[in-house]
Each structure stands twice: as structure tokens, then as C-alpha cells.
Tab-separated table of C-alpha atoms in Angstrom:
chain	number	residue	atom	x	y	z
A	345	ALA	CA	186.336	4.715	138.233
A	346	GLN	CA	183.200	2.656	138.134
A	347	THR	CA	180.106	3.492	140.150
A	348	VAL	CA	176.854	1.639	140.753
A	349	THR	CA	173.658	3.434	141.731
A	350	GLN	CA	170.512	1.970	143.201
A	351	SER	CA	167.965	4.731	143.576
A	352	GLN	CA	165.334	2.757	145.485
A	353	PRO	CA	166.377	2.324	149.129
A	354	GLU	CA	163.222	0.350	149.967
A	355	MET	CA	160.479	-1.398	148.077
A	356	SER	CA	157.467	-3.442	149.010
A	357	VAL	CA	155.519	-6.014	147.001
A	358	GLN	CA	152.615	-8.331	147.660
A	359	GLU	CA	153.195	-12.041	147.583
A	360	ALA	CA	152.739	-13.494	144.056
A	361	GLU	CA	153.140	-10.064	142.434
A	362	THR	CA	155.994	-8.861	140.234
A	363	VAL	CA	158.530	-6.242	141.258
A	364	THR	CA	161.382	-4.531	139.449
A	365	LEU	CA	164.504	-3.222	141.150
A	366	SER	CA	166.534	-0.562	139.361
A	367	CYS	CA	170.272	-0.238	138.939
A	368	THR	CA	172.398	2.087	136.852
A	369	TYR	CA	176.147	2.080	136.552
A	370	ASP	CA	178.884	4.167	135.098
A	371	THR	CA	181.972	2.788	133.410
A	372	SER	CA	184.235	3.404	130.470
A	373	GLU	CA	184.903	-0.318	130.136
A	374	ASN	CA	183.396	-2.221	127.226
A	375	ASN	CA	183.596	-5.693	128.715
A	376	TYR	CA	182.370	-6.325	132.226
A	377	TYR	CA	180.013	-8.365	134.359
A	378	LEU	CA	176.932	-7.283	136.247
A	379	PHE	CA	175.392	-9.087	139.162
A	380	TRP	CA	172.452	-9.041	141.503
A	381	TYR	CA	173.159	-10.355	144.973
A	382	LYS	CA	170.636	-11.054	147.715
A	383	GLN	CA	171.415	-10.630	151.405
A	384	PRO	CA	168.626	-12.048	153.578
A	385	PRO	CA	168.357	-11.114	157.246
A	386	SER	CA	170.709	-14.026	158.091
A	387	ARG	CA	173.421	-11.981	156.307
A	388	GLN	CA	174.786	-14.623	153.908
A	389	MET	CA	175.187	-12.967	150.517
A	390	ILE	CA	173.874	-15.095	147.651
A	391	LEU	CA	174.262	-14.604	143.903
A	392	VAL	CA	170.869	-14.203	142.246
A	393	ILE	CA	171.763	-13.619	138.633
A	394	ARG	CA	174.693	-12.607	136.441
A	395	GLN	CA	174.992	-10.847	133.088
A	396	GLU	CA	178.028	-10.637	130.834
A	397	ALA	CA	178.121	-7.307	129.034
A	398	TYR	CA	179.010	-8.761	125.647
A	399	LYS	CA	175.851	-10.910	125.691
A	400	GLN	CA	172.847	-9.081	124.339
A	401	GLN	CA	170.385	-11.656	125.613
A	402	ASN	CA	169.024	-10.872	129.052
A	403	ALA	CA	169.861	-13.415	131.725
A	404	THR	CA	167.089	-15.359	133.450
A	405	GLU	CA	167.119	-17.664	136.456
A	406	ASN	CA	163.715	-19.140	137.211
A	407	ARG	CA	161.602	-16.287	138.642
A	408	PHE	CA	164.447	-13.786	138.294
A	409	SER	CA	165.270	-11.959	135.099
A	410	VAL	CA	167.165	-8.832	134.149
A	411	ASN	CA	166.668	-6.039	131.686
A	412	PHE	CA	170.158	-5.126	130.531
A	413	GLN	CA	170.420	-1.915	128.526
A	414	LYS	CA	174.115	-1.466	127.752
A	415	ALA	CA	173.834	1.885	126.011
A	416	ALA	CA	171.779	3.306	128.848
A	417	LYS	CA	174.014	1.588	131.440
A	418	SER	CA	170.966	0.175	133.117
A	419	PHE	CA	170.564	-3.235	134.734
A	420	SER	CA	167.221	-3.865	136.421
A	421	LEU	CA	166.080	-7.013	138.196
A	422	LYS	CA	162.574	-8.373	137.798
A	423	ILE	CA	161.223	-10.799	140.362
A	424	SER	CA	158.090	-12.618	139.260
A	425	ASP	CA	155.655	-14.436	141.544
A	426	SER	CA	157.284	-12.875	144.635
A	427	GLN	CA	157.622	-15.150	147.640
A	428	LEU	CA	158.045	-14.368	151.325
A	429	GLY	CA	161.545	-15.821	151.109
A	430	ASP	CA	162.494	-13.111	148.637
A	431	THR	CA	162.477	-10.578	151.473
A	432	ALA	CA	166.067	-9.355	151.605
A	433	MET	CA	168.471	-6.590	150.724
A	434	TYR	CA	169.330	-6.721	147.027
A	435	PHE	CA	172.641	-5.393	145.780
A	436	CYS	CA	173.576	-4.628	142.224
A	437	ALA	CA	177.289	-5.098	141.514
A	438	PHE	CA	179.809	-4.473	138.745
A	439	MET	CA	183.010	-6.275	137.947
A	440	LYS	CA	185.521	-5.435	135.262
A	441	HIS	CA	186.482	-8.081	132.733
A	442	VAL	CA	190.143	-8.994	132.629
A	443	LYS	CA	191.438	-10.736	129.536
A	444	GLY	CA	192.779	-14.181	130.334
A	445	GLY	CA	192.157	-13.911	134.037
A	446	ALA	CA	189.942	-12.453	136.709
A	447	THR	CA	189.661	-9.551	139.026
A	448	ASN	CA	187.301	-10.450	141.799
A	449	LYS	CA	186.734	-6.846	142.745
A	450	LEU	CA	183.013	-6.240	143.000
A	451	ILE	CA	181.733	-2.692	143.129
A	452	PHE	CA	178.392	-2.639	144.873
A	453	GLY	CA	175.454	-0.287	144.858
A	454	THR	CA	173.919	0.835	148.131
A	455	GLY	CA	171.200	-1.794	148.009
A	456	THR	CA	167.421	-1.992	147.878
A	457	LEU	CA	165.570	-3.449	150.829
A	458	LEU	CA	162.717	-5.520	149.450
A	459	ALA	CA	159.840	-6.557	151.688
A	460	VAL	CA	157.404	-9.160	150.395
A	461	GLN	CA	154.062	-8.786	152.148
A	462	PRO	CA	151.739	-11.749	152.701
B	373	LYS	CA	181.165	-29.191	149.538
B	374	ALA	CA	181.465	-27.092	152.658
B	375	GLY	CA	180.792	-23.406	152.180
B	376	VAL	CA	182.967	-20.434	153.024
B	377	THR	CA	183.593	-20.188	156.740
B	378	GLN	CA	184.654	-17.158	158.720
B	379	THR	CA	185.903	-17.036	162.275
B	380	PRO	CA	185.138	-15.612	164.662
B	381	ARG	CA	181.545	-14.656	163.924
B	382	TYR	CA	181.490	-11.861	166.481
B	383	LEU	CA	184.258	-9.813	167.991
B	384	ILE	CA	184.406	-6.884	170.399
B	385	LYS	CA	187.582	-4.844	170.653
B	386	THR	CA	188.594	-1.474	172.030
B	387	ARG	CA	190.176	1.426	170.199
B	388	GLY	CA	193.865	1.028	169.572
B	389	GLN	CA	193.838	-2.763	169.655
B	390	GLN	CA	194.468	-4.959	166.663
B	391	VAL	CA	192.364	-7.791	165.313
B	392	THR	CA	192.774	-10.762	163.004
B	393	LEU	CA	189.892	-12.290	161.077
B	394	SER	CA	190.027	-15.614	159.291
B	395	CYS	CA	188.383	-16.928	156.146
B	396	SER	CA	188.436	-20.512	154.894
B	397	PRO	CA	187.392	-20.740	151.241
B	398	ILE	CA	185.577	-23.534	149.503
B	399	SER	CA	187.894	-26.430	148.782
B	400	GLY	CA	189.725	-25.899	145.495
B	401	HIS	CA	189.138	-22.144	145.390
B	402	ARG	CA	192.291	-20.083	145.117
B	403	SER	CA	190.833	-16.587	145.324
B	404	VAL	CA	189.687	-14.918	148.520
B	405	SER	CA	188.305	-11.384	148.545
B	406	TRP	CA	187.454	-9.257	151.573
B	407	TYR	CA	184.731	-6.640	151.901
B	408	GLN	CA	183.740	-4.219	154.629
B	409	GLN	CA	180.022	-3.574	155.089
B	410	THR	CA	178.800	-0.578	157.091
B	411	PRO	CA	175.466	1.260	157.135
B	412	GLY	CA	177.147	4.486	156.066
B	413	GLN	CA	179.584	3.343	153.389
B	414	GLY	CA	177.858	0.185	152.207
B	415	LEU	CA	179.912	-2.675	150.808
B	416	GLN	CA	183.488	-1.766	150.026
B	417	PHE	CA	186.206	-3.935	148.553
B	418	LEU	CA	189.277	-4.313	150.754
B	419	PHE	CA	191.564	-6.659	148.836
B	420	GLU	CA	191.801	-9.940	146.991
B	421	TYR	CA	194.335	-12.709	147.329
B	422	PHE	CA	194.992	-15.317	144.685
B	423	SER	CA	197.518	-18.105	145.134
B	424	GLU	CA	199.091	-16.362	148.131
B	425	THR	CA	199.559	-13.050	146.291
B	426	GLN	CA	197.568	-9.865	146.670
B	427	ARG	CA	195.981	-9.372	143.264
B	428	ASN	CA	193.729	-6.398	143.908
B	429	LYS	CA	193.516	-3.712	146.540
B	430	GLY	CA	190.799	-1.244	147.497
B	431	ASN	CA	191.161	2.223	148.965
B	432	PHE	CA	191.744	1.462	152.609
B	433	PRO	CA	194.554	2.721	154.843
B	434	GLY	CA	197.614	0.621	155.525
B	435	ARG	CA	196.156	-0.418	158.891
B	436	PHE	CA	194.200	-2.988	156.901
B	437	SER	CA	196.324	-5.856	155.691
B	438	GLY	CA	195.877	-9.435	154.694
B	439	ARG	CA	197.600	-12.591	153.692
B	440	GLN	CA	196.830	-15.940	152.182
B	441	PHE	CA	198.316	-19.273	153.071
B	442	SER	CA	199.256	-22.173	150.830
B	443	ASN	CA	195.947	-23.908	151.631
B	444	SER	CA	194.137	-20.759	150.390
B	445	ARG	CA	192.913	-19.790	153.840
B	446	SER	CA	193.146	-16.059	154.281
B	447	GLU	CA	193.461	-13.704	157.198
B	448	MET	CA	192.921	-10.008	157.401
B	449	ASN	CA	194.401	-7.844	160.089
B	450	VAL	CA	193.368	-4.418	161.281
B	451	SER	CA	195.836	-2.607	163.497
B	452	THR	CA	195.205	0.394	165.740
B	453	LEU	CA	191.453	-0.036	165.636
B	454	GLU	CA	189.226	3.008	165.298
B	455	LEU	CA	185.537	3.343	166.103
B	456	GLY	CA	184.819	3.605	162.387
B	457	ASP	CA	186.196	0.117	161.815
B	458	SER	CA	183.064	-1.331	163.385
B	459	ALA	CA	181.518	-3.283	160.544
B	460	LEU	CA	180.533	-6.617	159.110
B	461	TYR	CA	183.550	-8.077	157.328
B	462	LEU	CA	182.697	-10.467	154.532
B	463	CYS	CA	184.968	-12.722	152.600
B	464	ALA	CA	184.209	-14.373	149.288
B	465	SER	CA	185.919	-17.245	147.546
B	466	SER	CA	186.057	-18.354	143.943
B	467	PRO	CA	188.298	-20.460	141.702
B	468	GLY	CA	189.714	-17.112	140.612
B	469	THR	CA	190.761	-17.964	137.076
B	470	SER	CA	187.896	-16.391	135.164
B	471	GLY	CA	185.536	-13.503	135.622
B	472	ARG	CA	182.755	-15.985	134.962
B	473	ASP	CA	183.572	-17.770	138.227
B	474	GLU	CA	180.917	-17.275	140.851
B	475	GLN	CA	182.044	-15.753	144.121
B	476	PHE	CA	180.638	-17.426	147.229
B	477	PHE	CA	180.335	-15.340	150.367
B	478	GLY	CA	180.842	-16.354	153.944
B	479	PRO	CA	178.509	-15.395	156.805
B	480	GLY	CA	180.768	-12.563	157.912
B	481	THR	CA	182.502	-11.454	161.082
B	482	ARG	CA	180.758	-8.702	163.025
B	483	LEU	CA	183.436	-6.458	164.545
B	484	THR	CA	182.467	-3.920	167.189
B	485	VAL	CA	185.062	-1.382	168.300
B	486	LEU	CA	184.365	0.337	171.631
């Protein structure tokens, strides 16, 4: 069975600074997807960034980037130039790859509550 | 395109009752997944429906069931409600044909069991 661990329940960062959220996972699968989702206080879950395990290059989306270390089973999220709107709960998630199809079963970590301070 | 909608947004029930929650996916999406979110257990996968068939199932008791209609709208049902079923229930939709498809989440239904 796969597990996802987020060891930082809460973090705080000053506006315009950079913050890194940690995530480790455990799986025996070789092909899979990793995600960071953001859940702001309004509760709508939003995809922040996605990484496919077979891609060695780290994914980036504007101010968001990941550090994917497959051998270490580590998948951290870096937020640069933090903004007040980044305040949210951040969830790391794992999904198994299925050849020729999809399994939309996300396994989530427990989340990190990020507060961006003005 | 309209986003994922869930109805109702809030629900209060008493122990022993049953409840039905509804999820309307984004137009053209054939996959709908359901998740339960609680402070104690976090986000847990309930099940996924694709083209009216249950494709994946999590580790929940048989009191939790679901179905999907031909227009891809999905319902989940919880029978014989327990206090521990109080949670935010989220659904997510995607095209469902590739793991690269993004899943879009709805706003959730907040269920309170008294």
C-alpha cells in the first residue's frame, strides 16, 4: 500500500519570501504521479503542480516548483515570492500509473497549513 | 465551462438516517471520484465511477455506496448514519482516460450527523 507523509503540520512565511513544504511517500510502484493541491479557507481544492515519476526534470508552474527525488521518495514544494493568497492548506498526493488508462485514486498526506504573513 | 458542482452544500442529519449527496462533473468528464475529509482521518478516497461503472473503491464499509448516471452525474449514499460520518465530502471530476488528466474538485458537501 502507498502512504504519503507530510511532517510539517503548520508553517509560516513572510510575504515575498520563499518557503519549502516537505513530502515523502512510500510505494513499490515504479510509475506514478505526484501532486500538490491547495485548499484555501473557501475549501475548493485546486491543483498546484504535478510531477510524473518517469520524468527526471522537476516540474515548475510560475512561482511554484518541486524538488523530486525518486530514489529518496521525496517530493517537496517550493513557493517563491510568497503572496497573501498563498495562505492555505497544502496537500501532497500520490496516484498510481495505470497502463492504457487511469485510476483516479489519490492518496493524500495529512496536509501542511501555510500562513503567509504581511 | 462550469466547474464541478455539489449539492447540497450543507446537510444536518441524525444518527440512523440515510443521506444522498450529488455531484455534477464538468461537461465531458466521465470520471467522478468521492473523498471524505475529516480532521482526524484527513482526506480518504471513497470510490470512483467511470462511464457508470465503479472503477475503484476505498476502504469504507458497505454503508457507503454510489452510482453514476448516463450524463456522468454521480450520487453517493450513506445509510444508517453514524456520528463519525460527519465530514466534508468532496467529489472530483476528470476525463478519466489518462493518469495525466487533471482532477477538478467541487466545493464539497458538509455533512453533520447529530
